[in-house]
Short mmCIF file of C-alpha atoms in Angstrom, two decimals:
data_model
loop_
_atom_site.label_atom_id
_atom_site.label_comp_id
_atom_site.label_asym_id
_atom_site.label_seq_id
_atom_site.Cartn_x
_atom_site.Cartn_y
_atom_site.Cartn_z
CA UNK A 1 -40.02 -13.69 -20.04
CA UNK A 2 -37.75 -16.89 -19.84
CA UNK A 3 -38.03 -19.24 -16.86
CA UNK A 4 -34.96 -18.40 -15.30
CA UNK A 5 -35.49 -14.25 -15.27
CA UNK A 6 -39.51 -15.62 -13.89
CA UNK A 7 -37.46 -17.82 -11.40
CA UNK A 8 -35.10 -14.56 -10.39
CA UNK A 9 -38.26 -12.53 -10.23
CA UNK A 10 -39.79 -14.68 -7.82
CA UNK A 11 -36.77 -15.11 -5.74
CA UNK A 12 -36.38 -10.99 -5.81
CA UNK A 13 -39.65 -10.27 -4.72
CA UNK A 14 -39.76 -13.39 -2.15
CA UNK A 15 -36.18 -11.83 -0.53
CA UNK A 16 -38.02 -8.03 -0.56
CA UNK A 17 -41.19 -9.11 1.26
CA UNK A 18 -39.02 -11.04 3.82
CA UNK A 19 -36.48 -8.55 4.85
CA UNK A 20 -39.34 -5.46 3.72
CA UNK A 21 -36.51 -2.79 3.17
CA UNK A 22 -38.84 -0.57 0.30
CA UNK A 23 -41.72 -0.31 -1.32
CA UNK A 24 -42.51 -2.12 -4.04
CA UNK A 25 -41.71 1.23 -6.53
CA UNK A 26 -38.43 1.55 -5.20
CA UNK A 27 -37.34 -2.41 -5.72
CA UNK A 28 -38.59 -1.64 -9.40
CA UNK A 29 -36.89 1.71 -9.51
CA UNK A 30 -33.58 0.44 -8.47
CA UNK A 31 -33.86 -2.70 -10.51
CA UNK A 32 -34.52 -0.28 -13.42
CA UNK A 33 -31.33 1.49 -12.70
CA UNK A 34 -29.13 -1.89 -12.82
CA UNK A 35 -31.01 -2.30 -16.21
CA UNK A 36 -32.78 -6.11 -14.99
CA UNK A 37 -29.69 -7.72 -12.63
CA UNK A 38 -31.68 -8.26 -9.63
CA UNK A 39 -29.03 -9.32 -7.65
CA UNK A 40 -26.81 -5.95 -7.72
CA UNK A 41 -30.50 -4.03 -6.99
CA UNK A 42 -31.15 -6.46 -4.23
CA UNK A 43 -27.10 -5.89 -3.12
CA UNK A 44 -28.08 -1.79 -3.85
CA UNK A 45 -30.68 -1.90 -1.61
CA UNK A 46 -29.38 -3.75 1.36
CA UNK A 47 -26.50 -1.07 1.00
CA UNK A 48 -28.74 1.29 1.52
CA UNK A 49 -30.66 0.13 4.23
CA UNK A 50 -28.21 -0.51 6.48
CA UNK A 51 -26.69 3.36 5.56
CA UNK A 52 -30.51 4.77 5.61
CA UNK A 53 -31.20 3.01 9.42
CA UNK A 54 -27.79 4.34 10.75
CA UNK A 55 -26.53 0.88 11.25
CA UNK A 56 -23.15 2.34 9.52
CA UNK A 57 -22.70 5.64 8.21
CA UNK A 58 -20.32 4.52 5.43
CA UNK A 59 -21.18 2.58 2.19
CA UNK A 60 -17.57 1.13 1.91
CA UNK A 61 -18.13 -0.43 5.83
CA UNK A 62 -21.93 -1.42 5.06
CA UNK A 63 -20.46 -3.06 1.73
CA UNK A 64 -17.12 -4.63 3.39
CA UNK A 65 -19.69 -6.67 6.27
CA UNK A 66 -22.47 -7.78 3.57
CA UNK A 67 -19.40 -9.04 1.60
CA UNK A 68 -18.23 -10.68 4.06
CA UNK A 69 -21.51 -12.39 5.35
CA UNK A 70 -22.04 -13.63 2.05
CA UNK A 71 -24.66 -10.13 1.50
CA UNK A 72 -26.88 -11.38 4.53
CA UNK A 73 -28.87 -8.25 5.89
CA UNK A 74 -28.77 -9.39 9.29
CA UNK A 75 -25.82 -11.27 9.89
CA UNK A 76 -24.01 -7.53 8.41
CA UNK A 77 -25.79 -5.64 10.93
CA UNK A 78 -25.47 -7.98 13.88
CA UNK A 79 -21.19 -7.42 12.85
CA UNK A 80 -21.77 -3.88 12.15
CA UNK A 81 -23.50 -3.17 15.72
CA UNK A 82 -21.16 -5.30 17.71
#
């Protein structure tokens, strides 16, 4: 592994155990299914999150306020919810 996918590793898992959206399986799972871009699993799962929590019930609003908060978890739900 080259020190910039060890450096995106890092930074994946260090983003996962702050905002704890899924078990470790699914991170590895869903950054399986992007075939190793972290950052679309990471954007994947945030997606998700906000869908699977009810925040927004549709994945073109729950992607439309990430984008737009620069794919911040909370800041999108905080706009979502108000």
């Amino acid at each position: 592994m080259c020190p910039s996918d060890i450096a995106a590793t890092i930074m994946f898992e260090r983003e996962m155990c702050l905002i704890m959206l899924y078990s470790r399986s699914r991170c590895d799972w869903m950054v399986s299914k992007f075939n190793g871009n972290i950052m679309e699993a990471l954007r994947e799962l945030k997606l998700e999150y906000l869908m699977d929590t009810g925040i927004v019930g549709d994945k073109t609003r729950a992607r439309r306020a990430l984008e737009e908060k620069n794919w911040s978890l909370n800041a999108a739900a905080e706009a979502l919810l108000s």
